[in-house]
Short mmCIF file of C-alpha atoms in Angstrom, two decimals:
data_model
loop_
_atom_site.label_atom_id
_atom_site.label_comp_id
_atom_site.label_asym_id
_atom_site.label_seq_id
_atom_site.Cartn_x
_atom_site.Cartn_y
_atom_site.Cartn_z
CA UNK A 4 5.50 -33.96 -42.30
CA UNK A 5 3.63 -32.36 -39.04
CA UNK A 6 5.93 -29.42 -37.16
CA UNK A 7 6.85 -30.85 -33.50
CA UNK A 8 5.79 -28.50 -30.68
CA UNK A 9 9.57 -27.68 -30.32
CA UNK A 10 9.63 -26.28 -33.88
CA UNK A 11 6.46 -23.78 -32.86
CA UNK A 12 8.69 -22.97 -29.79
CA UNK A 13 11.83 -21.74 -31.99
CA UNK A 14 9.08 -19.61 -34.41
CA UNK A 15 8.08 -17.99 -31.57
CA UNK A 16 11.51 -17.07 -29.98
CA UNK A 17 12.58 -15.52 -33.22
CA UNK A 18 9.31 -13.17 -33.42
CA UNK A 19 10.60 -12.19 -30.28
CA UNK A 20 14.45 -12.01 -30.83
CA UNK A 21 14.28 -10.72 -34.37
CA UNK A 22 14.59 -6.98 -33.96
CA UNK A 23 17.59 -7.61 -31.40
CA UNK A 24 19.07 -10.12 -33.83
CA UNK A 25 18.68 -7.19 -36.36
CA UNK A 26 19.91 -4.23 -34.78
CA UNK A 27 23.10 -6.52 -33.60
CA UNK A 28 23.95 -8.16 -36.86
CA UNK A 29 23.97 -4.97 -39.04
CA UNK A 30 25.82 -2.98 -36.24
CA UNK A 31 28.44 -5.80 -36.49
CA UNK A 32 28.89 -5.55 -39.91
CA UNK A 33 28.89 -1.90 -39.79
CA UNK A 34 31.81 -1.89 -37.55
CA UNK A 35 33.81 -3.83 -40.10
CA UNK A 36 33.40 -1.51 -43.27
CA UNK A 37 30.22 -2.94 -44.71
CA UNK A 38 27.68 -0.42 -46.48
CA UNK A 39 24.33 0.50 -45.35
CA UNK A 40 22.90 -1.15 -48.20
CA UNK A 41 24.44 -4.11 -47.86
CA UNK A 42 24.47 -5.05 -44.34
CA UNK A 43 20.67 -4.23 -44.56
CA UNK A 44 20.96 -7.44 -46.63
CA UNK A 45 20.46 -9.14 -43.48
CA UNK A 46 16.95 -8.17 -43.10
CA UNK A 47 16.26 -9.85 -46.75
CA UNK A 48 16.51 -6.33 -48.72
CA UNK A 49 18.53 -7.57 -51.69
CA UNK A 50 21.28 -4.62 -52.69
CA UNK A 51 21.27 -6.24 -56.57
CA UNK A 52 18.68 -6.94 -58.95
CA UNK A 53 17.82 -10.46 -59.76
CA UNK A 54 18.97 -11.26 -63.29
CA UNK A 55 18.96 -13.73 -66.11
CA UNK A 56 15.97 -15.81 -67.51
CA UNK A 57 17.06 -19.29 -66.68
CA UNK A 58 17.32 -21.30 -63.17
CA UNK A 59 18.67 -19.17 -60.05
CA UNK A 60 20.63 -21.60 -57.95
CA UNK A 61 21.24 -20.53 -54.04
CA UNK A 62 24.08 -21.66 -52.29
CA UNK A 63 24.05 -20.74 -48.46
CA UNK A 64 27.76 -21.26 -46.83
CA UNK A 65 28.82 -20.15 -43.12
CA UNK A 66 31.95 -18.20 -43.07
CA UNK A 67 35.41 -18.23 -45.31
CA UNK A 68 35.81 -22.09 -45.18
CA UNK A 69 32.13 -23.21 -46.24
CA UNK A 70 32.20 -20.63 -49.09
CA UNK A 71 35.37 -21.04 -50.81
CA UNK A 72 34.73 -24.73 -50.56
CA UNK A 73 31.87 -24.50 -53.13
CA UNK A 74 33.25 -22.12 -55.63
CA UNK A 75 34.48 -24.79 -57.85
CA UNK A 76 31.07 -26.65 -57.46
CA UNK A 77 29.46 -23.37 -58.55
CA UNK A 78 31.97 -23.16 -61.55
CA UNK A 79 31.36 -26.52 -62.74
CA UNK A 80 27.40 -26.49 -62.49
CA UNK A 81 27.72 -23.34 -64.31
CA UNK A 82 29.72 -25.12 -67.37
CA UNK A 83 26.95 -27.52 -67.36
CA UNK A 84 23.83 -24.92 -67.11
CA UNK A 85 25.04 -22.27 -69.38
CA UNK A 86 21.53 -20.59 -68.70
CA UNK A 87 22.08 -20.63 -64.91
CA UNK A 88 22.61 -17.88 -62.38
CA UNK A 89 23.91 -18.58 -58.79
CA UNK A 90 23.24 -16.87 -55.61
CA UNK A 91 25.95 -17.31 -52.48
CA UNK A 92 24.85 -16.26 -49.40
CA UNK A 93 27.25 -16.07 -46.05
CA UNK A 94 27.51 -14.34 -42.86
CA UNK A 95 30.94 -12.80 -42.73
CA UNK A 96 32.39 -9.73 -44.47
CA UNK A 97 35.68 -11.66 -44.55
CA UNK A 98 33.78 -14.27 -46.40
CA UNK A 99 32.03 -11.84 -49.00
CA UNK A 100 35.73 -10.28 -49.81
CA UNK A 101 37.39 -13.47 -50.34
CA UNK A 102 34.18 -14.50 -52.65
CA UNK A 103 34.06 -11.64 -54.61
CA UNK A 104 37.75 -11.77 -54.98
CA UNK A 105 37.18 -15.49 -56.69
CA UNK A 106 33.30 -15.27 -57.95
CA UNK A 107 32.79 -17.75 -60.62
CA UNK A 108 30.29 -16.43 -63.79
CA UNK A 109 26.75 -15.41 -62.98
CA UNK A 110 27.33 -15.49 -59.48
CA UNK A 111 26.41 -12.68 -56.73
CA UNK A 112 26.81 -12.66 -53.12
CA UNK A 113 24.55 -11.32 -50.37
CA UNK A 114 24.97 -11.38 -46.57
CA UNK A 115 22.56 -14.28 -45.53
CA UNK A 116 19.16 -12.93 -44.12
CA UNK A 117 18.33 -13.61 -40.31
CA UNK A 118 16.31 -16.65 -39.64
CA UNK A 119 12.88 -15.09 -39.10
CA UNK A 120 9.71 -14.65 -41.17
CA UNK A 121 9.82 -10.82 -42.40
CA UNK A 122 13.60 -11.13 -43.66
CA UNK A 123 13.32 -14.65 -45.39
CA UNK A 124 10.11 -13.44 -47.01
CA UNK A 125 11.66 -10.39 -48.31
CA UNK A 126 14.61 -12.51 -50.00
CA UNK A 127 12.71 -15.65 -51.10
CA UNK A 128 10.11 -13.31 -52.87
CA UNK A 129 13.21 -11.33 -54.54
CA UNK A 130 15.56 -13.88 -55.53
CA UNK A 131 12.53 -17.08 -56.19
CA UNK A 132 15.55 -19.71 -56.44
CA UNK A 133 14.68 -22.60 -58.40
CA UNK A 134 17.18 -24.55 -56.12
CA UNK A 135 18.42 -24.30 -52.56
CA UNK A 136 22.17 -25.74 -51.73
CA UNK A 137 23.30 -25.65 -48.13
CA UNK A 138 26.87 -26.13 -47.10
CA UNK A 139 28.26 -28.23 -44.30
CA UNK A 140 26.00 -27.60 -40.81
CA UNK A 141 24.04 -24.44 -42.05
CA UNK A 142 20.86 -26.03 -40.41
CA UNK A 143 18.62 -23.01 -39.70
CA UNK A 144 15.06 -24.42 -38.88
CA UNK A 145 12.71 -21.40 -40.61
CA UNK A 146 15.50 -20.80 -43.59
CA UNK A 147 14.89 -24.12 -44.58
CA UNK A 148 11.21 -24.73 -43.80
CA UNK A 149 10.22 -21.63 -45.63
CA UNK A 150 12.44 -22.42 -48.91
CA UNK A 151 10.98 -25.92 -48.90
CA UNK A 152 7.06 -24.79 -48.55
CA UNK A 153 7.69 -22.74 -51.72
CA UNK A 154 8.12 -25.76 -53.00
CA UNK A 155 12.13 -25.62 -53.45
CA UNK A 156 14.18 -28.78 -54.51
CA UNK A 157 16.92 -28.61 -52.03
CA UNK A 158 20.53 -30.33 -51.00
CA UNK A 159 22.80 -30.36 -48.09
CA UNK A 160 26.39 -30.79 -49.38
CA UNK A 161 29.58 -31.31 -47.45
CA UNK A 162 27.93 -32.23 -44.77
CA UNK A 163 29.64 -32.27 -41.60
CA UNK A 164 28.31 -31.71 -38.03
CA UNK A 165 30.56 -31.43 -34.67
CA UNK A 166 30.13 -34.11 -32.24
CA UNK A 167 28.95 -31.41 -30.42
CA UNK A 168 26.14 -30.34 -32.92
CA UNK A 169 25.60 -34.15 -33.42
CA UNK A 170 24.25 -34.81 -29.90
CA UNK A 171 22.14 -31.31 -29.71
CA UNK A 172 20.27 -32.37 -32.76
CA UNK A 173 19.85 -35.97 -31.10
CA UNK A 174 18.49 -34.92 -28.13
CA UNK A 175 15.50 -33.35 -30.26
CA UNK A 176 15.04 -36.05 -32.55
CA UNK A 177 11.36 -34.92 -33.48
CA UNK A 178 12.81 -31.60 -34.49
CA UNK A 179 16.10 -32.88 -36.33
CA UNK A 180 13.62 -35.30 -38.14
CA UNK A 181 11.51 -32.30 -39.64
CA UNK A 182 14.35 -30.44 -40.69
CA UNK A 183 16.44 -32.66 -42.16
CA UNK A 184 13.26 -34.18 -43.96
CA UNK A 185 13.58 -30.91 -46.19
CA UNK A 186 16.23 -32.23 -48.21
CA UNK A 187 15.90 -34.12 -51.45
CA UNK A 188 19.53 -35.27 -51.06
CA UNK A 189 22.16 -35.15 -48.62
CA UNK A 190 25.70 -35.56 -49.56
CA UNK A 191 28.15 -36.11 -46.68
CA UNK A 192 32.42 -35.91 -46.71
CA UNK A 193 32.32 -39.60 -45.53
CA UNK A 194 30.62 -42.81 -44.31
CA UNK A 195 30.79 -41.86 -40.53
CA UNK A 196 29.00 -38.43 -41.17
CA UNK A 197 26.37 -40.33 -43.48
CA UNK A 198 25.71 -42.79 -40.31
CA UNK A 199 25.49 -40.09 -38.47
CA UNK A 200 23.03 -38.23 -40.35
CA UNK A 201 20.90 -40.96 -40.72
CA UNK A 202 20.96 -41.44 -36.46
CA UNK A 203 19.92 -37.81 -36.65
CA UNK A 204 16.68 -39.10 -38.25
CA UNK A 205 17.20 -37.87 -41.63
CA UNK A 206 15.91 -39.81 -44.23
CA UNK A 207 17.75 -42.99 -45.09
CA UNK A 208 17.17 -43.11 -48.98
CA UNK A 209 18.63 -39.30 -49.35
CA UNK A 210 21.84 -39.61 -47.55
CA UNK A 211 25.02 -40.44 -49.52
CA UNK A 212 28.47 -40.16 -49.09
CA UNK A 213 29.80 -37.20 -51.28
CA UNK A 214 33.31 -36.16 -50.42
CA UNK A 215 35.25 -32.86 -48.57
CA UNK A 216 34.48 -29.94 -51.18
CA UNK A 217 37.44 -28.19 -49.58
CA UNK A 218 39.58 -30.66 -51.31
CA UNK A 219 37.87 -29.69 -55.00
CA UNK A 220 38.29 -25.71 -53.93
CA UNK A 221 39.32 -23.43 -57.01
CA UNK A 222 42.89 -22.39 -57.55
CA UNK A 223 43.97 -19.63 -55.39
CA UNK A 224 44.51 -16.36 -57.21
CA UNK A 225 48.12 -15.34 -58.20
CA UNK A 226 49.28 -11.96 -59.15
CA UNK A 227 51.90 -11.85 -62.28
CA UNK A 228 53.70 -8.88 -60.93
CA UNK A 229 54.38 -10.16 -57.36
CA UNK A 230 55.45 -13.09 -58.72
CA UNK A 231 57.74 -11.42 -61.58
CA UNK A 232 59.30 -9.19 -58.64
CA UNK A 233 59.95 -11.99 -56.11
CA UNK A 234 61.46 -14.15 -58.95
CA UNK A 235 63.73 -11.24 -60.21
CA UNK A 236 64.43 -10.76 -56.12
CA UNK A 237 65.46 -14.73 -55.54
CA UNK A 238 66.94 -15.08 -59.02
CA UNK A 239 67.91 -19.10 -59.08
CA UNK A 240 67.69 -19.59 -55.22
CA UNK A 241 66.15 -23.00 -54.36
CA UNK A 242 62.76 -22.75 -52.42
CA UNK A 243 60.35 -24.28 -50.06
CA UNK A 244 57.32 -22.95 -48.22
CA UNK A 245 55.85 -23.52 -45.20
CA UNK A 246 52.75 -22.42 -45.01
CA UNK A 247 49.79 -21.56 -42.39
CA UNK A 248 51.89 -22.29 -39.80
CA UNK A 249 50.24 -21.74 -36.03
CA UNK A 250 52.05 -20.68 -32.65
CA UNK A 251 54.20 -23.43 -31.66
CA UNK A 252 54.83 -24.75 -35.22
CA UNK A 253 57.44 -21.82 -36.58
CA UNK A 254 60.19 -23.24 -34.35
CA UNK A 255 59.89 -26.97 -35.89
CA UNK A 256 59.56 -25.39 -39.46
CA UNK A 257 63.18 -22.98 -38.49
CA UNK A 258 64.83 -26.07 -36.81
CA UNK A 259 64.33 -27.89 -40.26
CA UNK A 260 65.36 -24.90 -42.33
CA UNK A 261 68.59 -24.64 -40.26
CA UNK A 262 69.80 -28.04 -40.55
CA UNK A 263 68.85 -27.76 -44.55
CA UNK A 264 70.79 -24.82 -45.03
CA UNK A 265 74.13 -26.92 -43.78
CA UNK A 266 73.59 -28.88 -47.23
CA UNK A 267 72.11 -26.05 -49.39
CA UNK A 268 73.21 -22.99 -47.79
CA UNK A 269 71.80 -20.72 -50.62
CA UNK A 270 68.39 -22.05 -49.54
CA UNK A 271 65.28 -19.61 -49.17
CA UNK A 272 62.23 -20.52 -47.06
CA UNK A 273 59.14 -18.33 -47.46
CA UNK A 274 57.31 -18.74 -44.13
CA UNK A 275 53.58 -17.59 -44.15
CA UNK A 276 51.55 -17.55 -40.60
CA UNK A 277 48.13 -18.31 -40.65
CA UNK A 278 47.50 -15.21 -38.68
CA UNK A 279 49.23 -12.38 -40.05
CA UNK A 280 48.97 -10.08 -37.19
CA UNK A 281 51.54 -12.90 -35.31
CA UNK A 282 54.24 -11.15 -37.50
CA UNK A 283 56.50 -9.57 -34.81
CA UNK A 284 56.02 -12.71 -32.69
CA UNK A 285 57.30 -14.69 -35.79
CA UNK A 286 60.06 -12.21 -36.76
CA UNK A 287 61.69 -12.16 -33.04
CA UNK A 288 61.51 -16.28 -33.36
CA UNK A 289 63.51 -15.92 -36.82
CA UNK A 290 66.27 -14.00 -35.46
CA UNK A 291 66.10 -15.97 -32.07
CA UNK A 292 67.25 -18.94 -34.52
CA UNK A 293 70.21 -16.46 -35.93
CA UNK A 294 68.41 -16.11 -39.42
CA UNK A 295 67.83 -13.29 -41.55
CA UNK A 296 64.74 -12.36 -42.76
CA UNK A 297 62.93 -9.83 -45.11
CA UNK A 298 59.17 -9.22 -44.31
CA UNK A 299 56.55 -8.90 -47.07
CA UNK A 300 54.03 -6.61 -45.31
CA UNK A 301 56.97 -4.06 -45.27
CA UNK A 302 57.26 -4.06 -49.00
CA UNK A 303 60.61 -5.92 -48.26
CA UNK A 304 61.97 -8.65 -51.02
CA UNK A 305 64.68 -11.20 -49.62
CA UNK A 306 68.35 -10.56 -50.61
CA UNK A 307 70.72 -12.91 -50.90
CA UNK A 308 71.51 -12.72 -47.40
CA UNK A 309 68.20 -13.34 -46.28
CA UNK A 310 67.47 -16.88 -45.28
CA UNK A 311 63.84 -16.53 -44.48
CA UNK A 312 61.08 -14.39 -46.36
CA UNK A 313 58.48 -13.62 -43.75
CA UNK A 314 54.87 -13.39 -46.25
CA UNK A 315 53.00 -12.00 -43.14
CA UNK A 316 49.92 -11.03 -45.65
CA UNK A 317 46.63 -12.22 -46.51
CA UNK A 318 45.36 -13.61 -49.87
CA UNK A 319 48.63 -14.13 -51.37
CA UNK A 320 49.00 -18.11 -50.70
CA UNK A 321 48.56 -18.82 -54.32
CA UNK A 322 52.08 -16.54 -55.22
CA UNK A 323 53.81 -18.88 -52.94
CA UNK A 324 52.56 -21.90 -53.90
CA UNK A 325 53.48 -20.95 -57.44
CA UNK A 326 57.48 -20.50 -56.76
CA UNK A 327 57.78 -23.69 -55.09
CA UNK A 328 57.89 -27.32 -55.89
CA UNK A 329 56.54 -28.61 -52.43
CA UNK A 330 54.81 -27.16 -49.08
CA UNK A 331 54.52 -27.89 -45.57
CA UNK A 332 51.26 -27.00 -44.27
CA UNK A 333 50.89 -25.95 -41.08
CA UNK A 334 47.84 -26.39 -38.62
CA UNK A 335 49.42 -30.06 -38.76
CA UNK A 336 52.30 -30.49 -35.96
CA UNK A 337 49.60 -29.86 -33.27
CA UNK A 338 45.87 -31.07 -33.05
CA UNK A 339 44.65 -28.18 -35.01
CA UNK A 340 43.10 -30.34 -38.11
CA UNK A 341 45.27 -29.49 -40.60
CA UNK A 342 44.61 -27.12 -43.78
CA UNK A 343 43.80 -27.51 -47.29
CA UNK A 344 46.26 -29.68 -49.27
CA UNK A 345 44.33 -29.29 -52.59
CA UNK A 346 45.10 -26.00 -52.83
CA UNK A 347 49.24 -26.92 -52.92
CA UNK A 348 48.56 -29.53 -55.51
CA UNK A 349 46.59 -26.88 -57.89
CA UNK A 350 49.60 -25.18 -57.80
CA UNK A 351 51.47 -28.06 -59.28
CA UNK A 352 53.68 -28.64 -55.88
CA UNK A 353 53.78 -31.61 -53.50
CA UNK A 354 52.89 -31.51 -49.78
CA UNK A 355 54.29 -32.11 -46.65
CA UNK A 356 52.53 -32.07 -43.52
CA UNK A 357 52.58 -33.39 -39.81
CA UNK A 358 50.51 -35.79 -38.57
CA UNK A 359 47.12 -34.41 -36.62
CA UNK A 360 44.95 -33.54 -40.37
CA UNK A 361 41.30 -34.60 -39.26
CA UNK A 362 39.75 -31.82 -41.33
CA UNK A 363 41.08 -33.17 -44.33
CA UNK A 364 41.45 -37.10 -43.58
CA UNK A 365 40.32 -38.46 -46.51
CA UNK A 366 42.04 -36.07 -48.65
CA UNK A 367 45.21 -36.66 -47.10
CA UNK A 368 44.81 -40.64 -47.01
CA UNK A 369 44.25 -40.47 -50.88
CA UNK A 370 47.53 -38.28 -51.64
CA UNK A 371 49.54 -39.85 -49.26
CA UNK A 372 48.79 -43.53 -51.08
CA UNK A 373 49.30 -41.72 -54.47
CA UNK A 374 52.65 -40.36 -53.12
CA UNK A 375 51.75 -36.45 -53.77
CA UNK A 376 52.09 -35.77 -49.92
CA UNK A 377 54.14 -37.02 -47.04
CA UNK A 378 53.82 -37.09 -43.37
CA UNK A 379 56.21 -36.31 -41.17
CA UNK A 380 56.59 -35.81 -37.03
CA UNK A 381 59.13 -33.11 -36.01
CA UNK A 382 61.98 -31.16 -37.25
CA UNK A 383 64.40 -34.03 -38.22
CA UNK A 384 62.00 -35.47 -40.30
CA UNK A 385 60.76 -32.39 -41.93
CA UNK A 386 64.33 -31.63 -42.91
CA UNK A 387 65.00 -35.22 -44.38
CA UNK A 388 61.63 -35.25 -46.21
CA UNK A 389 62.35 -31.73 -47.72
CA UNK A 390 65.96 -32.60 -48.37
CA UNK A 391 64.90 -35.59 -50.28
CA UNK A 392 62.70 -33.29 -52.50
CA UNK A 393 64.95 -30.82 -53.07
CA UNK A 394 67.96 -33.00 -53.82
CA UNK A 395 66.19 -35.75 -55.43
CA UNK A 396 65.27 -35.06 -58.88
CA UNK A 397 63.81 -38.30 -59.63
CA UNK A 398 61.78 -38.37 -56.05
CA UNK A 399 60.42 -34.49 -56.43
CA UNK A 400 59.23 -35.77 -60.28
CA UNK A 401 57.79 -38.69 -58.90
CA UNK A 402 55.58 -36.53 -56.28
CA UNK A 403 54.91 -33.80 -58.94
CA UNK A 404 53.00 -36.54 -61.24
CA UNK A 405 51.15 -38.16 -58.38
CA UNK A 406 49.85 -34.34 -57.49
CA UNK A 407 48.93 -33.37 -61.31
CA UNK A 408 46.50 -37.16 -61.48
CA UNK A 409 45.26 -36.10 -57.98
CA UNK A 410 44.20 -33.06 -59.12
CA UNK A 411 42.79 -34.88 -62.38
CA UNK A 412 40.99 -37.05 -60.31
CA UNK A 413 38.88 -34.69 -58.31
CA UNK A 414 38.29 -32.65 -61.10
CA UNK A 415 36.26 -35.92 -62.74
CA UNK A 416 34.90 -36.43 -59.09
CA UNK A 417 33.39 -32.73 -59.08
CA UNK A 418 32.01 -33.27 -62.43
CA UNK A 419 29.92 -36.56 -60.72
CA UNK A 420 28.72 -34.16 -57.85
CA UNK A 421 27.48 -31.53 -59.87
CA UNK A 422 25.60 -33.77 -62.32
CA UNK A 423 24.13 -35.56 -59.25
CA UNK A 424 22.93 -32.43 -57.85
CA UNK A 425 21.87 -31.30 -61.13
CA UNK A 426 19.52 -34.37 -61.28
CA UNK A 427 18.28 -34.16 -58.06
CA UNK A 428 17.45 -30.91 -57.94
CA UNK A 429 15.40 -31.47 -61.25
CA UNK A 430 17.73 -28.45 -63.26
CA UNK A 431 17.90 -30.33 -66.54
CA UNK A 432 16.12 -27.54 -68.53
CA UNK A 433 19.42 -25.67 -68.48
CA UNK A 434 21.55 -28.09 -69.39
CA UNK A 435 23.29 -26.98 -72.64
#
């Protein structure tokens, strides 16, 4: 396919802007504590050798959510391709840290190179990927075309573009068609996005509905020492968790908790704000509701007098989900889009959520139909749903069974996606 004039304009712009972008990106990474060696990965300078005799499969994501969403897929493909090695690239220090903490076997992380010829030439020349898999909306024109020009089979997975991004690409049909033509397979999150990709001039025969990979994420890490400490502190107290709550949601959760305490006076709420820097604000709100609390970031453990444990730390959600039979997920009482319910059911717990779950609409639809999740609108509804899970053993057992069945089904689906990618990207040579 002939490159449209707009692509040549973009190429010229990258030539002019690349030195300034490089200075800015490297400076930003250094300010966030990234070493000089690793910061220069943005210029395509690899900080690790290319190892292994098998295929190297490159996954490119943007930031935390996209990076974590493909770790389970990498692990599954690694099981099916025992001689393959994997490279995952992203752009932020936070994503790099979280990926490093959960890295599948035979996988390395690098910061993504700038979308300019020099960085991309160095990057592709060093890593020589046998296949490239891009995640969600990572459509960098030069990166895509230079990778394709090397003859590399390519796929776009978990494709999801905002309405604004779709409109921007739709206004440049020739460029959109030229960029999207690189992909041998485009797997979207749902039917609506599949139709949107076709409307953006993606090749019709290469677009298919996949699934939301965030609903197949790897289990969250746990710390046995922390779990032992907290279990010793709470003894046999009943527990529920409210996680990833946003400003404006904690008041609803605390009102529900006060209502639950009337029937279950020793009940402990583990409250996990989405943003730990709101800890003081949330602590004040707990006090305003007349509830005592202990704070995780202060190295405190809940005492018998504490009604709330304020878990204001990063990277410990897996511990809290492990301690409970159900969790309420925030970002859902307000039009935020919800957070990942699969992480909860993987920890063998059921899910309660508000109604605003557009980011995981298909996942919640399946989970509520199976009985693994329940939608609530306000504090009374939350208290009622949580109370039933706490006081009705048969209902709680049925919810947990449904959660387990949902996890098993998604595991089978992940295997199907991995097999499809292996076939379309011509990677069968590495199959055991």
